[in-house]
Tab-separated table of C-alpha atoms in Angstrom:
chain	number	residue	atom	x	y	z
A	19	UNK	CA	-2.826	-15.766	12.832
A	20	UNK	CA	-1.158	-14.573	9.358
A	21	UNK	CA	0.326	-11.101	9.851
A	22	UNK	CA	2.522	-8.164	10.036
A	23	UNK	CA	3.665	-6.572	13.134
A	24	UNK	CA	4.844	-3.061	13.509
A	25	UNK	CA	6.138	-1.183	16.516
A	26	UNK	CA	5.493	1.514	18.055
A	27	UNK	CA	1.936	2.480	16.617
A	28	UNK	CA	2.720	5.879	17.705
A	29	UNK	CA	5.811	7.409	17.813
A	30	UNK	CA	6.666	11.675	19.360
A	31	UNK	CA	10.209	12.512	18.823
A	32	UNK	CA	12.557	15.333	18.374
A	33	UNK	CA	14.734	16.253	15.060
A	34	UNK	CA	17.989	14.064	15.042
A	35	UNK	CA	17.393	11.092	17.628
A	36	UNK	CA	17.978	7.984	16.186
A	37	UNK	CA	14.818	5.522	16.142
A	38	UNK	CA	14.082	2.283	14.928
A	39	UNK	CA	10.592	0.692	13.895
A	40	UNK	CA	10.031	-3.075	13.952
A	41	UNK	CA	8.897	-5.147	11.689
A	42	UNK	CA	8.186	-8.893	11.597
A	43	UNK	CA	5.858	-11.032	9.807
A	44	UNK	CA	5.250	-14.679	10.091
A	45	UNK	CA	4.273	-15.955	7.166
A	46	UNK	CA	7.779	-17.275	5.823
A	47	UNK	CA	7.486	-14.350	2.999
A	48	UNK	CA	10.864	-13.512	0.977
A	49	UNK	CA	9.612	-10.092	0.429
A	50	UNK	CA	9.574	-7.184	2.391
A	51	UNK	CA	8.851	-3.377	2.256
A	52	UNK	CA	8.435	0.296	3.527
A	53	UNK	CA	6.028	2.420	2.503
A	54	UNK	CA	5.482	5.690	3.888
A	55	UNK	CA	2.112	7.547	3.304
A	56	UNK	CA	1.441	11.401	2.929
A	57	UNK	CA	-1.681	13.061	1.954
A	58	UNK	CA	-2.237	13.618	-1.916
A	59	UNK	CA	1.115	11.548	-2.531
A	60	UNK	CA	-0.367	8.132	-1.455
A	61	UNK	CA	1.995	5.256	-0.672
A	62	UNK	CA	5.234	5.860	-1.902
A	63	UNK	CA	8.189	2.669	-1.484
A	64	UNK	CA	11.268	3.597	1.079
A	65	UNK	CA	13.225	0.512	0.708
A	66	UNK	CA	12.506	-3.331	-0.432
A	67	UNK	CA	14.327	-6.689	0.484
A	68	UNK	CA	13.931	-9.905	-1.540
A	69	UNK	CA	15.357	-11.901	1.127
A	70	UNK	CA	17.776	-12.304	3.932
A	71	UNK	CA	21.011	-9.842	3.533
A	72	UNK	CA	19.078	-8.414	0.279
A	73	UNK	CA	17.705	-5.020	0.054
A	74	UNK	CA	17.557	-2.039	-2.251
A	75	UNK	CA	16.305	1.605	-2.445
A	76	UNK	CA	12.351	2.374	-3.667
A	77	UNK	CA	11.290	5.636	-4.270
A	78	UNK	CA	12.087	7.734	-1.294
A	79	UNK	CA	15.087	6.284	0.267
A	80	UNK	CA	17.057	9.181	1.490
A	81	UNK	CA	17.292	9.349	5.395
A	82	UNK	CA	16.349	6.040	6.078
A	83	UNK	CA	18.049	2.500	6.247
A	84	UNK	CA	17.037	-0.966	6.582
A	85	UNK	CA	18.559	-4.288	7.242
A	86	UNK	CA	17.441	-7.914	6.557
A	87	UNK	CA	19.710	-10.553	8.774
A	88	UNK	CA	16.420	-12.608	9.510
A	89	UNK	CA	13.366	-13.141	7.134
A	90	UNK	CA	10.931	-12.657	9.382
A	91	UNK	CA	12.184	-9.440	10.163
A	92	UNK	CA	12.719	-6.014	8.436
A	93	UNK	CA	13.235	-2.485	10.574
A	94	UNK	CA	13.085	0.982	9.479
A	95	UNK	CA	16.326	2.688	11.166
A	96	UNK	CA	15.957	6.873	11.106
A	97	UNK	CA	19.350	7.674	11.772
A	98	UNK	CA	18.781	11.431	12.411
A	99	UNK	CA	14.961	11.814	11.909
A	100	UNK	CA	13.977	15.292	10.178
A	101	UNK	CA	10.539	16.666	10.351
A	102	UNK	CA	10.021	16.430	6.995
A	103	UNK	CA	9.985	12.270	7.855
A	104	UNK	CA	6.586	12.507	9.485
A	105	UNK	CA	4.608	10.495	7.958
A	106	UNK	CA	2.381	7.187	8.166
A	107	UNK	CA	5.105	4.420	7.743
A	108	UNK	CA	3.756	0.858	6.778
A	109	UNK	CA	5.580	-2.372	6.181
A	110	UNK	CA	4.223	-4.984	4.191
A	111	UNK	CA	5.337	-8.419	3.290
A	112	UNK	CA	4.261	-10.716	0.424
A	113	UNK	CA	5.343	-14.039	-1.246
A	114	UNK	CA	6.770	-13.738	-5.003
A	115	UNK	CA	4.527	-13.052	-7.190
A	116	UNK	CA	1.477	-12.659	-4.575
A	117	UNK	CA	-0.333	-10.014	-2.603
A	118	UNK	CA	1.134	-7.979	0.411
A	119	UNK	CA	-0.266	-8.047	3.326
A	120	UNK	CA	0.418	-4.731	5.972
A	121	UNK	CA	1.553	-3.980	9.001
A	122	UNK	CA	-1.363	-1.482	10.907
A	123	UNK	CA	1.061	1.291	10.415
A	124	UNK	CA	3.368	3.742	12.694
A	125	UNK	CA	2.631	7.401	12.983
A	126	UNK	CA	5.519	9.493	13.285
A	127	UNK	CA	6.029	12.890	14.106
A	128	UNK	CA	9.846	14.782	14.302
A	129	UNK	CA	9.363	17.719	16.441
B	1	UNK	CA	2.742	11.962	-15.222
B	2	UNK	CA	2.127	9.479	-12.235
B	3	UNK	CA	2.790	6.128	-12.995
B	4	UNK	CA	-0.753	5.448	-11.790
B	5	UNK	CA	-3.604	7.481	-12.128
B	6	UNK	CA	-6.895	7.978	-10.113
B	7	UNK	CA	-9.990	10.190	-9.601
B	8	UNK	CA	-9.127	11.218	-5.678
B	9	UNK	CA	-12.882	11.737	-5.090
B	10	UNK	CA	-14.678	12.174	-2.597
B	11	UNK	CA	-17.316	10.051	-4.443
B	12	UNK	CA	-20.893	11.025	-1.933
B	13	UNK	CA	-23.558	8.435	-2.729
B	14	UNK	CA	-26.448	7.036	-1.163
B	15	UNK	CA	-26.845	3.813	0.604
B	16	UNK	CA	-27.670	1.122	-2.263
B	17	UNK	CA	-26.285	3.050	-5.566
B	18	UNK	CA	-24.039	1.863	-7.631
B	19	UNK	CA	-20.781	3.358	-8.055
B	20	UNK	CA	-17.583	2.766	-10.365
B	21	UNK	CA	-13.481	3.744	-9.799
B	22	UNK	CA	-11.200	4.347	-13.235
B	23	UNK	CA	-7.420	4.266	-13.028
B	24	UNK	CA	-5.235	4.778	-15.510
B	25	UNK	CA	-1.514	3.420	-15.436
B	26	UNK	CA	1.583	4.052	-18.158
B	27	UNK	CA	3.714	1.585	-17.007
B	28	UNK	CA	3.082	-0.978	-20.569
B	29	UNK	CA	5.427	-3.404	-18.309
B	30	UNK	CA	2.251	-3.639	-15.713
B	31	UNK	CA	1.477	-7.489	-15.010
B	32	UNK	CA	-0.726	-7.589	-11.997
B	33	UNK	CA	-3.249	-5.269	-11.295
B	34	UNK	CA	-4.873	-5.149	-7.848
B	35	UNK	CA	-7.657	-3.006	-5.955
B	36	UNK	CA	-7.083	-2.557	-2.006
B	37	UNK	CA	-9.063	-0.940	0.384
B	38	UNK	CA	-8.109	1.511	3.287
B	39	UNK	CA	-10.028	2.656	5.965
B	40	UNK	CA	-9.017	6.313	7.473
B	41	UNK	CA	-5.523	5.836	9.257
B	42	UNK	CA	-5.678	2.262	8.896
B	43	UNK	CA	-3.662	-0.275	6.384
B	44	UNK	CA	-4.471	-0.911	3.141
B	45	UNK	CA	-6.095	-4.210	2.876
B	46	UNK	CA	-6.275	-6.162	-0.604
B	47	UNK	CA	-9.917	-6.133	-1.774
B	48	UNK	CA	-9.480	-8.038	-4.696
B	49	UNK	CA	-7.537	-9.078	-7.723
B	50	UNK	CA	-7.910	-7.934	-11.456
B	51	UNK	CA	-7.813	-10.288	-14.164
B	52	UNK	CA	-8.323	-9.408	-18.146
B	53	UNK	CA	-11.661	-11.440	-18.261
B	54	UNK	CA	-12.898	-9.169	-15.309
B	55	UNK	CA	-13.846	-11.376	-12.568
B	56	UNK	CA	-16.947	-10.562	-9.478
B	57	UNK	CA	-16.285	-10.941	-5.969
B	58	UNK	CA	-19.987	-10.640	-4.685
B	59	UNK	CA	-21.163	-6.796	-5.151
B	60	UNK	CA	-17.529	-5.774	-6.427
B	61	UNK	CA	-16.905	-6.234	-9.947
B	62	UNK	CA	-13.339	-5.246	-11.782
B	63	UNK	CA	-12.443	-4.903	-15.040
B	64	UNK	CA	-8.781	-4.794	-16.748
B	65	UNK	CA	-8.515	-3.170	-20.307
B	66	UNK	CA	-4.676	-3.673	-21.056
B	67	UNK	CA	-4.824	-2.157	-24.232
B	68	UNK	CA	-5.868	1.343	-23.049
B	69	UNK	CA	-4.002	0.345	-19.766
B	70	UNK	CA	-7.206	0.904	-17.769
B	71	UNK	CA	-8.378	-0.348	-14.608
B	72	UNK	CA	-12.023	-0.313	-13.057
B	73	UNK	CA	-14.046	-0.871	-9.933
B	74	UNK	CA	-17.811	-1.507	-10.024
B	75	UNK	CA	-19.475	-1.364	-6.391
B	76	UNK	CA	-23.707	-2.345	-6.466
B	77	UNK	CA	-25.811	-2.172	-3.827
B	78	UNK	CA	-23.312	0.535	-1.844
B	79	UNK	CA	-23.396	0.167	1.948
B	80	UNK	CA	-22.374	2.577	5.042
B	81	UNK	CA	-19.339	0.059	5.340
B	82	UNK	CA	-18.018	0.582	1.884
B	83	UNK	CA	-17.015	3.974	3.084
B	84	UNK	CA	-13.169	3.996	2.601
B	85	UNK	CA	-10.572	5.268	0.229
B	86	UNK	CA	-9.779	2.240	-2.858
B	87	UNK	CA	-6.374	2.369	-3.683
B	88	UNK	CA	-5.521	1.034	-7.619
B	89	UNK	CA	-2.203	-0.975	-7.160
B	90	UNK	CA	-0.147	-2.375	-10.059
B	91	UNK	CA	2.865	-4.458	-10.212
B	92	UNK	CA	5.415	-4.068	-12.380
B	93	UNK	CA	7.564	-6.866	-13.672
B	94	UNK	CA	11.128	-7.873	-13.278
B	95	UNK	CA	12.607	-9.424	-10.144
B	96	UNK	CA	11.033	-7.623	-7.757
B	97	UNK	CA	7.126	-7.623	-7.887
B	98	UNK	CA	7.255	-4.117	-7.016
B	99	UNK	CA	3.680	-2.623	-6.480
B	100	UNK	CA	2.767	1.450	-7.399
B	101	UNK	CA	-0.084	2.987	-5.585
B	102	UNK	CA	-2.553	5.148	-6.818
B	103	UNK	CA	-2.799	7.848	-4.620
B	104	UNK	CA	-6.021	6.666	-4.186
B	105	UNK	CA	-10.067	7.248	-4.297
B	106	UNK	CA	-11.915	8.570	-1.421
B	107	UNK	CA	-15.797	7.277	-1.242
B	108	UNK	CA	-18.204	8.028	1.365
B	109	UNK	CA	-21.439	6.290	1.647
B	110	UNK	CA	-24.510	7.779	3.202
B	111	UNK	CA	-28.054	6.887	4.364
């Protein structure tokens, strides 16, 4: 089956513990994304990659980092998580030019 | 101004009315226009495509205007299922099909 996989689903943690959330599709897409999700604000883009070893800031990029060595996958690395990073964190992947298809999402919360 | 524009709702209407969405977007570089669906705290899932002739996916009709840079979404025959938040999405050309979120349109569907 065609999809996205993110983990955890669920994630508790306290203010300045590093965490990483996993993402890996496999569909053989170049693209890749992070979205994070906040009531009134909608989906908003953290970072991007347009393939292996290429990546580049969206709109919200500050505190976070991402890496591409492998196409299929893409994590989310919170080097010193803040409260102000909870959120509902998505990754998506699409081919060029077509729709993306979405992870089911990790809820954060920085304590 | 947001880059793209919705009514946030909540739309409340009966079981088998129909209903319609707006959105509004600035960006006159827009290329591909898309509605997606979310259901509460779950991904967004692409609903359908929007193409300048309009085109009809069974009850779901859209319709792109690109010279008043308007989007809609025509729902007939609402059901308890349609319930969910539609989320406008537009991508923006250039290397990177980058897609910008509404912030979405909340409709709740009752008997």
């Amino acid at each position: 089956e065609a999809q996205v996989t993110q983990n955890p689903r669920y994630l508790i943690t306290v203010t300045g513990k590093k965490l990483t959330v996993t993402c890996s599709q496999n569909m053989n897409h170049e693209y890749m994304s992070w979205y994070r999700q906040d009531p009134g604000l909608g989906l908003r883009q953290i970072y991007y990659s347009m393939n292996v070893e290429v990546t580049d800031k969206g709109d919200v990029p500050e505190g976070y980092k991402v890496s591409r060595k492998e196409k299929r996958n893409f994590p989310l690395i919170l080097e010193s998580p803040s409260p102000n990073q909870t959120s509902l964190y998505f990754c998506a992947s699409s081919p060029p030019g077509g729709g993306y298809t979405f992870g089911s999402g990790t809820r954060l919360t920085v304590v | 101004r947001k880059e793209v524009e919705q009514d946030p709702g909540p739309f409340n209407v009966p079981e088998g009315a129909t209903v319609a969405f707006n959105c509004t977007y600035s960006n006159s570089a827009s290329q591909s226009f898309f509605w997606y669906r979310q259901d509460c705290r779950k991904e967004p899932k692409l609903l359908m495509s929007v193409y300048s002739s309009g085109n009809e996916d069974g009850r779901f009709t859209a319709q792109l205007n690109r010279a008043s840079q308007y989007i809609s979404l025509l729902i007939r025959d609402s059901k308890l299922s349609d319930s969910a938040t539609y989320l406008c999405v537009v991508i923006i050309s250039g290397g990177y099909n980058k897609l910008i979120f509404g912030a979405g349109t909340r409709l709740a569907v009752h008997p």
